[in-house]
XYZ file of C-alpha atoms in Angstrom:
659
model
C -32.326 -16.488 4.866
C -30.616 -13.582 5.447
C -29.227 -12.781 2.197
C -30.928 -9.451 0.578
C -30.523 -6.965 -1.828
C -28.949 -3.435 -1.606
C -32.006 -1.674 -1.837
C -33.908 -4.042 0.843
C -30.658 -3.425 3.306
C -31.305 0.235 2.701
C -34.746 0.456 3.173
C -34.265 -2.120 6.453
C -32.094 0.472 7.926
C -33.941 3.460 7.047
C -37.243 1.617 8.726
C -35.356 0.516 12.162
C -33.051 3.479 12.808
C -35.646 5.417 14.143
C -36.095 2.420 17.066
C -32.310 1.004 16.992
C -30.338 4.033 16.071
C -29.351 7.339 18.056
C -32.965 7.845 19.512
C -32.906 11.544 18.180
C -35.571 11.701 15.765
C -34.311 15.161 13.876
C -30.530 13.875 13.549
C -32.463 10.531 12.046
C -34.151 12.217 9.669
C -30.800 14.192 8.454
C -29.455 10.865 8.112
C -32.063 9.424 5.973
C -31.942 12.239 3.850
C -28.234 11.547 3.406
C -28.568 8.133 2.647
C -31.030 8.687 0.107
C -28.428 10.059 -2.081
C -25.608 8.234 -0.906
C -25.704 5.162 -3.555
C -22.799 6.594 -5.041
C -20.554 5.406 -2.186
C -21.591 2.170 -2.533
C -19.487 -0.511 -3.512
C -20.645 -2.737 -6.393
C -22.388 -5.633 -5.959
C -20.234 -8.903 -4.623
C -20.250 -12.398 -5.328
C -19.346 -15.458 -3.689
C -15.697 -16.178 -4.112
C -12.273 -15.658 -5.687
C -12.073 -16.065 -9.063
C -8.711 -16.891 -10.614
C -9.224 -14.076 -13.317
C -9.767 -11.139 -10.877
C -13.482 -10.596 -12.315
C -15.475 -11.439 -9.483
C -15.610 -8.180 -7.901
C -17.486 -6.285 -10.420
C -21.343 -6.054 -11.159
C -23.040 -5.827 -14.404
C -23.016 -2.280 -13.849
C -19.510 -1.772 -13.540
C -18.713 -3.941 -16.715
C -21.062 -1.478 -18.435
C -19.058 1.575 -16.939
C -15.898 -0.043 -17.810
C -17.000 -0.177 -21.692
C -17.346 3.542 -21.412
C -14.303 4.581 -19.106
C -11.574 1.708 -19.251
C -9.863 4.163 -16.248
C -12.745 3.068 -13.761
C -11.544 -0.774 -13.293
C -8.474 0.535 -12.088
C -10.171 2.951 -9.263
C -12.072 -0.582 -8.068
C -8.855 -1.663 -6.202
C -5.921 -0.684 -3.938
C -5.754 2.868 -2.344
C -8.301 6.106 -3.126
C -5.699 8.283 -5.053
C -7.951 11.016 -5.772
C -10.032 11.114 -2.621
C -10.218 14.941 -1.377
C -8.616 16.332 1.014
C -10.565 15.832 4.384
C -8.052 17.628 6.976
C -9.886 21.000 7.768
C -8.404 23.882 8.215
C -9.203 24.634 11.501
C -11.067 22.523 14.191
C -12.623 25.448 15.936
C -13.083 29.170 14.359
C -12.427 30.857 17.839
C -9.940 28.925 19.510
C -8.783 29.119 23.233
C -5.215 30.287 23.733
C -3.219 27.023 25.168
C -1.574 29.298 27.822
C -5.227 29.788 29.108
C -5.944 26.137 29.385
C -2.711 25.201 30.984
C -3.526 28.029 33.857
C -0.882 30.330 32.720
C -2.490 32.931 30.969
C -0.540 35.788 31.984
C 2.721 34.081 30.672
C 1.362 33.766 26.905
C 4.329 33.165 24.713
C 3.134 35.469 22.050
C 1.902 38.270 24.431
C -0.180 40.785 22.621
C 0.422 39.209 19.156
C -1.472 36.533 19.859
C -4.214 35.505 17.585
C -6.196 33.288 19.869
C -8.994 33.987 22.570
C -7.816 34.654 26.314
C -11.174 35.339 27.658
C -12.975 32.049 28.738
C -16.567 33.646 28.322
C -16.143 34.378 24.931
C -15.020 31.284 23.963
C -17.677 29.305 25.900
C -20.032 31.625 24.101
C -18.769 29.901 20.378
C -17.845 26.499 21.473
C -19.834 23.351 20.164
C -22.368 21.953 22.527
C -20.701 19.212 24.768
C -20.939 15.626 23.354
C -21.689 13.738 26.746
C -21.770 13.985 30.315
C -18.679 12.229 31.383
C -15.214 12.706 30.450
C -12.800 9.443 30.037
C -9.897 11.417 30.813
C -11.497 12.784 33.978
C -12.947 9.450 35.355
C -9.596 7.519 34.588
C -7.179 10.003 35.641
C -8.657 12.529 37.903
C -8.033 15.332 35.707
C -8.696 16.042 32.419
C -5.793 18.625 30.810
C -7.802 20.032 28.284
C -10.011 21.966 30.872
C -12.982 23.846 28.916
C -11.851 22.980 25.690
C -12.793 19.413 26.543
C -15.928 18.184 24.649
C -17.168 16.793 28.006
C -16.256 19.368 30.381
C -19.710 19.087 31.873
C -17.929 16.360 34.182
C -15.060 18.488 35.305
C -16.104 22.395 35.443
C -16.862 24.129 38.462
C -18.025 27.440 39.102
C -16.535 30.108 37.098
C -15.424 27.414 34.597
C -12.617 25.948 37.183
C -11.206 22.493 36.280
C -12.290 20.077 38.964
C -9.554 17.820 40.052
C -10.190 14.555 41.871
C -7.083 14.224 44.150
C -7.367 11.158 45.234
C -7.441 9.631 41.644
C -4.462 11.881 40.281
C -2.317 10.973 43.084
C -2.504 7.405 41.726
C -1.306 8.210 38.522
C 1.575 10.899 39.645
C 4.880 10.011 38.269
C 3.789 7.401 35.857
C 4.486 7.442 32.151
C 2.137 5.835 30.278
C 3.358 6.438 26.619
C 6.940 6.242 26.083
C 9.156 7.313 23.248
C 8.034 10.739 22.992
C 10.010 13.256 20.735
C 11.280 15.948 22.990
C 11.798 19.701 21.975
C 15.993 19.292 22.607
C 16.196 16.375 20.287
C 13.779 17.919 17.536
C 15.685 21.082 17.713
C 19.104 18.971 16.994
C 17.744 17.101 14.376
C 16.241 20.101 12.620
C 19.861 22.080 12.876
C 21.862 18.542 12.312
C 23.590 18.744 15.111
C 22.991 15.284 16.225
C 25.836 13.209 16.471
C 25.855 9.767 14.315
C 29.226 8.163 15.325
C 28.754 4.669 14.314
C 26.795 5.541 11.473
C 29.124 7.803 9.866
C 31.984 5.442 10.737
C 30.645 2.867 8.885
C 29.335 5.136 6.217
C 33.010 6.157 5.536
C 33.840 2.464 5.058
C 31.404 2.496 2.353
C 33.347 5.236 0.476
C 36.689 3.645 0.476
C 37.985 2.213 -2.690
C 38.756 -1.347 -2.430
C 42.129 -2.728 -3.224
C 40.776 -5.987 -4.855
C 38.561 -4.122 -6.763
C 35.001 -4.972 -5.490
C 32.571 -3.095 -4.111
C 32.946 -0.837 -1.231
C 29.300 -2.072 0.385
C 30.333 -5.446 0.244
C 34.051 -5.034 1.703
C 32.849 -2.712 4.560
C 30.270 -5.377 5.681
C 33.319 -7.574 6.672
C 35.412 -4.950 7.480
C 32.806 -3.912 10.046
C 32.139 -7.065 11.766
C 35.893 -7.612 12.056
C 36.206 -4.118 13.518
C 33.266 -5.323 15.822
C 35.355 -8.459 16.787
C 38.349 -6.661 17.380
C 36.511 -4.169 19.618
C 35.024 -6.632 21.628
C 38.713 -8.435 22.047
C 40.541 -5.278 22.739
C 38.401 -2.791 25.017
C 41.102 -0.655 25.864
C 40.661 1.279 22.311
C 37.541 2.600 23.813
C 38.778 3.653 27.106
C 40.607 6.367 25.666
C 37.416 8.292 25.324
C 36.143 7.755 28.668
C 38.254 10.186 30.813
C 37.417 13.071 28.456
C 34.205 15.334 28.068
C 32.737 13.937 24.939
C 30.904 15.927 22.457
C 27.856 14.624 22.866
C 26.316 11.524 24.839
C 26.337 9.347 21.679
C 29.851 8.445 22.241
C 29.097 7.146 25.747
C 27.981 3.576 24.915
C 25.075 1.990 25.606
C 22.433 4.479 26.663
C 20.975 4.577 30.022
C 17.333 4.718 30.996
C 17.363 8.377 31.786
C 17.991 9.161 28.269
C 14.723 7.463 27.244
C 13.448 10.761 28.925
C 15.852 13.190 27.914
C 18.496 11.570 25.199
C 19.752 14.895 24.437
C 21.448 16.154 28.108
C 22.018 19.834 28.601
C 25.455 21.337 28.502
C 27.147 23.641 31.618
C 28.886 26.725 31.753
C 32.073 24.735 30.439
C 30.268 23.282 27.398
C 30.288 19.435 28.730
C 27.116 17.561 29.248
C 25.635 16.296 32.376
C 27.162 12.847 33.082
C 25.023 10.636 34.818
C 26.231 9.124 38.484
C 27.000 5.810 39.438
C 29.398 2.985 39.021
C 31.078 2.427 35.262
C 30.022 -1.036 33.838
C 31.710 -3.540 31.596
C 28.555 -2.380 29.170
C 29.647 1.360 29.592
C 32.870 0.682 27.984
C 32.664 -2.862 26.109
C 30.838 -3.269 22.930
C 28.370 -6.174 22.444
C 29.108 -8.687 19.833
C 26.529 -10.155 17.529
C 25.961 -13.350 19.242
C 25.709 -11.377 22.820
C 22.828 -8.886 21.341
C 19.345 -9.617 23.438
C 17.605 -12.394 21.273
C 13.993 -11.971 20.043
C 12.563 -14.760 21.696
C 9.176 -14.748 20.738
C 8.426 -18.538 20.055
C 4.814 -19.529 20.460
C 3.303 -15.518 20.917
C 0.701 -13.655 18.746
C 2.356 -11.333 16.735
C 0.193 -8.311 15.534
C 1.452 -7.124 12.350
C 2.513 -3.054 11.600
C -0.535 -1.456 9.940
C -0.167 1.479 8.339
C -3.296 3.916 9.448
C -5.163 1.452 11.420
C -2.342 0.149 13.540
C -2.061 3.244 15.717
C -1.812 3.037 19.415
C -5.614 2.594 20.488
C -5.940 -0.319 18.057
C -2.989 -1.782 19.397
C -4.404 -1.574 22.724
C -7.612 -3.311 21.831
C -5.572 -6.277 20.313
C -3.325 -6.405 23.511
C -6.556 -7.048 25.181
C -7.889 -10.006 22.893
C -4.314 -11.853 23.327
C -1.530 -10.061 21.108
C 1.767 -10.822 22.862
C 4.054 -8.490 20.474
C 2.980 -5.657 18.355
C 4.615 -3.105 16.175
C 4.377 0.200 15.502
C 3.142 1.716 12.135
C 5.639 2.097 9.359
C 8.060 5.160 9.613
C 9.714 6.631 6.938
C 13.437 7.114 8.067
C 14.023 10.385 6.339
C 11.094 12.063 8.117
C 12.300 10.928 11.623
C 15.782 12.013 11.118
C 14.140 15.881 9.981
C 12.270 15.524 13.855
C 8.602 15.505 12.138
C 6.605 15.150 15.232
C 3.552 13.342 12.807
C 6.621 10.777 12.107
C 7.869 10.329 15.432
C 4.076 9.728 16.928
C 4.233 6.676 15.040
C 6.967 5.250 17.525
C 5.050 5.831 21.051
C 4.473 3.000 23.120
C 2.019 2.375 25.401
C 3.115 1.031 29.151
C 1.097 -2.393 28.456
C 3.021 -3.021 25.324
C 5.483 -5.312 27.120
C 7.173 -6.613 23.624
C 7.264 -3.819 20.801
C 9.007 -2.812 18.004
C 9.202 -0.264 15.258
C 8.907 -0.537 11.586
C 11.374 1.596 9.091
C 11.089 2.182 5.574
C 13.893 3.595 3.484
C 16.194 3.101 0.358
C 19.598 3.878 1.010
C 22.093 2.935 3.513
C 22.883 6.344 5.042
C 19.581 7.234 6.302
C 18.814 4.116 7.345
C 21.875 3.502 9.494
C 21.386 6.826 10.970
C 17.837 6.416 11.711
C 18.544 3.156 13.634
C 21.244 4.923 15.386
C 18.970 7.547 16.277
C 16.407 5.260 17.743
C 19.119 3.114 19.621
C 20.035 5.653 21.724
C 16.285 7.555 22.032
C 13.781 5.422 22.086
C 12.895 2.197 24.035
C 12.193 -0.816 21.776
C 12.626 -4.571 21.666
C 13.633 -4.917 17.950
C 13.706 -2.668 14.441
C 12.171 -4.162 11.693
C 12.756 -3.313 8.020
C 10.017 -2.987 5.557
C 11.130 -4.571 2.328
C 7.649 -5.557 1.614
C 5.796 -2.476 0.617
C 4.448 -2.359 -2.773
C 2.909 0.647 -3.085
C 3.978 2.955 -5.895
C 4.823 6.184 -3.709
C 7.768 4.026 -2.099
C 8.396 1.441 -4.554
C 9.726 4.176 -6.900
C 11.899 5.719 -4.898
C 13.883 2.323 -4.456
C 12.234 1.344 -1.054
C 9.893 -1.353 -0.163
C 10.005 -4.426 -2.468
C 12.607 -2.325 -4.856
C 15.219 -3.310 -2.652
C 14.792 -7.092 -3.340
C 16.223 -5.986 -6.627
C 19.068 -3.781 -5.378
C 20.780 -6.658 -3.293
C 23.948 -4.579 -2.880
C 22.088 -1.496 -1.206
C 19.811 -3.862 0.399
C 22.891 -5.603 2.354
C 24.251 -2.344 3.507
C 21.216 -1.391 5.073
C 20.920 -4.400 6.989
C 24.740 -4.609 7.998
C 24.720 -0.915 8.919
C 21.723 -1.115 11.103
C 22.387 -4.305 12.859
C 26.101 -2.861 13.410
C 24.554 0.572 15.145
C 21.719 -1.343 17.030
C 21.712 -3.166 20.242
C 18.398 -4.939 19.961
C 17.565 -7.532 17.289
C 16.713 -6.427 13.747
C 14.463 -8.318 11.844
C 13.167 -7.719 7.936
C 9.974 -8.145 6.124
C 10.093 -9.641 2.401
C 7.499 -10.444 -0.135
C 7.980 -13.527 -2.255
C 9.210 -11.179 -5.255
C 8.408 -8.102 -7.583
C 6.852 -10.094 -10.569
C 3.910 -12.387 -10.086
C 5.409 -15.683 -11.335
C 8.914 -14.851 -10.387
C 9.908 -15.935 -6.648
C 13.182 -14.609 -5.085
C 12.615 -14.644 -1.606
C 14.394 -18.562 -1.442
C 17.600 -16.504 -2.964
C 17.718 -13.871 -0.764
C 16.739 -15.385 2.516
C 20.247 -16.988 3.434
C 21.915 -13.468 2.426
C 19.847 -12.295 5.248
C 21.053 -14.509 7.518
C 24.492 -14.199 6.632
C 23.985 -10.319 7.235
C 23.184 -10.308 10.952
C 19.220 -10.394 10.775
C 17.555 -12.082 13.578
C 14.648 -12.743 11.926
C 12.819 -12.882 8.303
C 8.828 -12.437 7.936
C 7.549 -13.587 4.401
C 4.284 -12.375 2.927
C 3.100 -15.077 0.719
C 2.542 -12.899 -2.162
C 4.121 -10.858 -4.892
C 4.238 -7.157 -5.352
C 1.956 -7.426 -8.593
C -0.328 -9.293 -6.432
C -0.643 -7.035 -3.679
C -3.224 -8.591 -1.615
C -5.263 -10.553 -4.492
C -4.948 -14.180 -4.951
C -4.337 -16.520 -2.294
C -0.876 -16.671 -0.277
C 1.365 -19.322 -1.405
C 1.969 -21.389 1.823
C 3.849 -24.064 -0.070
C 6.411 -21.852 -1.140
C 6.724 -20.285 2.728
C 7.255 -23.760 4.119
C 9.962 -24.155 1.650
C 11.576 -20.945 2.453
C 11.462 -21.779 6.397
C 13.610 -24.994 5.746
C 16.203 -22.378 3.527
C 16.195 -20.195 6.484
C 16.964 -22.364 9.430
C 18.207 -21.636 11.899
C 17.071 -18.137 11.735
C 13.195 -18.052 12.368
C 10.967 -17.356 9.832
C 7.363 -16.213 10.115
C 4.864 -16.824 7.221
C 2.347 -14.505 6.645
C -1.117 -14.169 4.782
C -4.661 -15.406 4.565
C -5.287 -16.456 8.326
C -8.707 -15.551 9.248
C -10.008 -18.212 12.195
C -7.754 -20.579 14.100
C -8.329 -23.303 11.742
C -6.493 -21.453 9.156
C -3.600 -20.662 11.514
C -3.652 -24.467 12.506
C -3.679 -25.464 8.783
C -0.874 -23.107 8.481
C 1.185 -24.537 11.395
C 0.808 -28.342 10.199
C 2.482 -27.301 6.914
C 6.078 -27.354 8.995
C 6.823 -23.841 8.508
C 9.915 -24.125 10.684
C 11.495 -27.014 12.463
C 12.470 -24.580 15.643
C 8.554 -24.148 16.802
C 8.333 -21.083 14.148
C 4.744 -22.764 13.519
C 3.691 -21.398 16.802
C 4.074 -18.050 15.470
C 2.569 -18.488 12.306
C -0.494 -16.671 13.498
C -0.202 -15.201 10.064
C -1.427 -11.876 9.702
C -0.874 -9.665 6.431
C 2.076 -7.967 7.509
C 2.304 -5.259 4.924
C -0.127 -2.105 5.120
C -3.060 -4.016 6.296
C -2.983 -7.003 8.807
C -6.175 -7.849 7.332
C -7.065 -10.638 10.076
C -6.600 -8.265 12.690
C -8.449 -5.106 11.152
C -11.555 -7.421 10.353
C -11.708 -9.351 13.237
C -9.619 -8.011 16.262
C -10.838 -11.008 18.540
C -8.993 -13.226 16.201
C -6.407 -13.879 18.828
C -8.622 -14.865 21.746
C -9.844 -17.631 18.936
C -6.519 -18.855 18.252
C -5.422 -18.860 21.998
C -8.824 -20.885 22.945
C -8.965 -22.636 19.818
C -12.873 -21.734 19.197
C -15.340 -19.749 16.998
C -16.823 -16.412 18.908
C -20.266 -16.014 17.545
C -19.790 -12.205 18.836
C -22.926 -10.456 19.035
C -23.315 -6.697 17.559
C -23.462 -5.222 21.409
C -20.069 -6.787 22.217
C -18.663 -5.550 18.808
C -20.173 -1.695 19.771
C -18.498 -2.192 23.037
C -15.132 -2.685 20.999
C -15.918 0.663 19.187
C -16.726 2.398 22.502
C -13.202 1.228 24.033
C -11.354 2.026 20.773
C -13.091 5.563 21.032
C -12.152 6.048 24.888
C -8.582 5.096 24.010
C -8.925 7.253 21.015
C -9.707 10.205 23.497
C -6.802 9.522 25.674
C -4.103 9.641 23.075
C -5.428 12.329 20.963
C -7.233 14.304 23.258
C -10.581 14.930 24.052
C -11.197 18.594 22.478
C -12.561 19.432 19.306
C -9.470 18.387 17.635
C -8.997 15.134 19.258
C -12.196 13.936 18.672
C -12.358 14.334 14.971
C -8.675 12.712 14.892
C -10.348 9.864 16.903
C -13.486 10.041 14.343
C -11.054 9.664 11.492
C -9.370 6.603 12.769
C -12.855 4.812 13.701
C -13.588 5.537 10.348
C -11.047 4.116 8.668
C -11.100 0.925 10.607
C -14.561 0.627 9.925
C -13.953 0.022 6.237
C -12.427 -2.888 7.073
C -14.471 -4.064 10.129
C -17.601 -3.987 7.814
C -15.925 -7.297 5.758
C -16.643 -9.478 8.993
C -19.667 -11.956 8.701
C -21.148 -12.975 11.939
C -20.196 -16.808 12.721
C -24.174 -17.297 13.373
C -25.238 -16.304 9.589
C -22.445 -18.511 7.708
C -23.517 -21.697 6.055
C -20.007 -23.233 6.251
C -17.339 -22.494 8.619
C -14.667 -20.897 8.669
C -15.206 -17.525 6.898
C -12.261 -17.079 3.990
C -10.460 -13.907 3.922
C -10.874 -14.117 0.146
C -14.473 -14.704 -0.039
C -16.955 -11.670 -0.311
C -20.265 -12.288 0.553
C -23.841 -11.167 -0.753
C -25.718 -8.227 0.993
C -27.497 -9.741 3.886
C -29.352 -8.507 7.089
C -27.922 -9.333 10.253
C -30.141 -10.689 13.378
C -30.540 -6.926 14.325
C -30.541 -3.407 13.363
C -26.845 -2.787 14.751
C -25.321 -5.858 12.983
C -27.243 -4.928 9.793
C -25.691 -1.441 10.304
C -22.451 -2.830 10.927
C -22.150 -5.055 7.798
C -23.142 -1.949 5.590
C -20.487 -0.754 3.147
C -22.107 2.644 2.746
C -19.724 5.175 4.098
C -22.898 7.419 5.136
C -23.460 4.192 7.623
C -20.020 4.362 8.933
C -20.777 7.874 9.527
C -23.685 6.897 11.434
C -21.879 4.596 13.459
C -19.143 7.330 14.678
C -22.064 9.502 15.538
C -23.286 7.026 18.347
C -19.912 7.412 19.753
C -18.815 10.685 19.204
C -21.709 12.888 18.619
C -22.707 15.057 15.386
C -20.136 15.329 12.737
C -18.921 19.054 11.763
C -20.800 20.682 8.947
C -19.394 19.636 5.672
C -17.989 16.648 6.823
C -16.575 14.197 3.905
C -15.106 11.018 4.476
C -13.390 8.447 2.078
C -11.217 5.489 2.957
C -7.914 5.463 2.506
C -8.022 2.140 0.941
C -10.934 0.552 -0.645
C -9.839 -2.569 1.395
C -10.600 -5.001 -1.373
C -8.635 -7.928 -1.738
C -11.500 -9.905 -3.846
C -10.381 -9.022 -7.038
């Protein structure tokens, strides 16, 4: 009885929007006018289930368009490669100088050459209207560091635009680090000037270049010699003692990093040119290298693992998943070459919230030199529990450069990368792969024993090939076979888990004999963990073994929490608000695929089933089910106020796994 046509849904949203929308009649009229001309952003009509020939995601209109323009079919899946650049040239026409916001206007770095405003009254005259009367930063931490630039400044501005501080609340957070793994200016300078020392990586790479007397390839021989050298270093630690009395060139030569190095990874040099040494007794860990068997093990048996998600797997989203029961989290895929260049945007992907107790990062690269150096860099500068290699990325941009799935066909380079990274890391190394590159040619069962031999601690297998991307159904029978081959190395299975019943069915397949079935809570572990993106409360359903008929108001509260976390992370000024809006809209492009449990004819919802158009039990539920971009923007305006003029949005991916 909830099934409806696209026209009926539009009419319902228009009619109900006046009472159930934002409450502002003028803005509602504008939204209605935009909706009237937004049919072009509506996806094609949908059918019930996945067909074997990949034709079910298209309507008759698409079929007719396909005859006229054969290239139209390609645009209906995967990335929106031709989407326009949506990043504005400037978030504010008249921007206030940061020195004024920080209360030190007389110490502006640019002096008279500064092109920003220094007059607060002049800035306030052109500043956009505030978005609300309460600032999440002020209410949480007792102080908003954005001052007058905050879009919720009414909550903490006094006379003369003075920033009010709640001293009692601020003292509770004083000295506490909420987010770790930040990129310091000193480290960024060293990376850009190529002054960071990679002692272990350079030693390993020099072995790759040495010609082998037996005529074999350097990479494989190096892998054995590196392991032999590791054992010799453990049995004869006196070889490393010769460096300790001398003043080292860089702190990378001092053995394991100290906790202080996490805050300032590169000590400053004194007048004699020697780095500042930490005080305290020298322990065995400072001078004796750990053997591979002595490394910290990745013990995540029985825990729920949130996979790394490009774009949507940001820190605020991971906090949402942690609240619903995720035990293990992983940052977004980071490109190793960008990290080595000190790019701030890439290092932001490595940030870790203090609530993430088990956290890892995922690296992508195609060559052993950059991957090994990047692993050594992260090993000494950030705090993680494991490092994952992405050998399952299917997109062309990565594949054509030799990374992602391409490494499955370049076993020599693959071996050099795994051995090199395992040599320089003090934390476990994991690998994520697919079944293969071509659709009907599985090669994972041949590669997994080699990965175990090379030293990886765990493998994650996505039950599809590169050509399949996220179409078809994940091959769990093949995942079960690979789990037996991988033993005793843990193997995680991934694909098509959207309910606790799917998880239980996967666990009953005997994925592994060492309780790995507990970890088969299977989220798509490549770019999009669809199960968690569509319903982040999936973790709660699995732990409590129940279907949660979550209401639209509860789902809207989740979006509220996400926006609050986003304002904490990206800032409450105009730039932070628009960044939060952007990532919220990207997430809404997946959330709209959730079907409320109370509307389903049969349980559970399958990830590869596409429902018909339907009208929900209330206005908000119908609005959240809409796949119209303008409706997603309307939801963002309920949380973050009106969008800027000339605002446009097109999702990064079309979230289409039905074809």
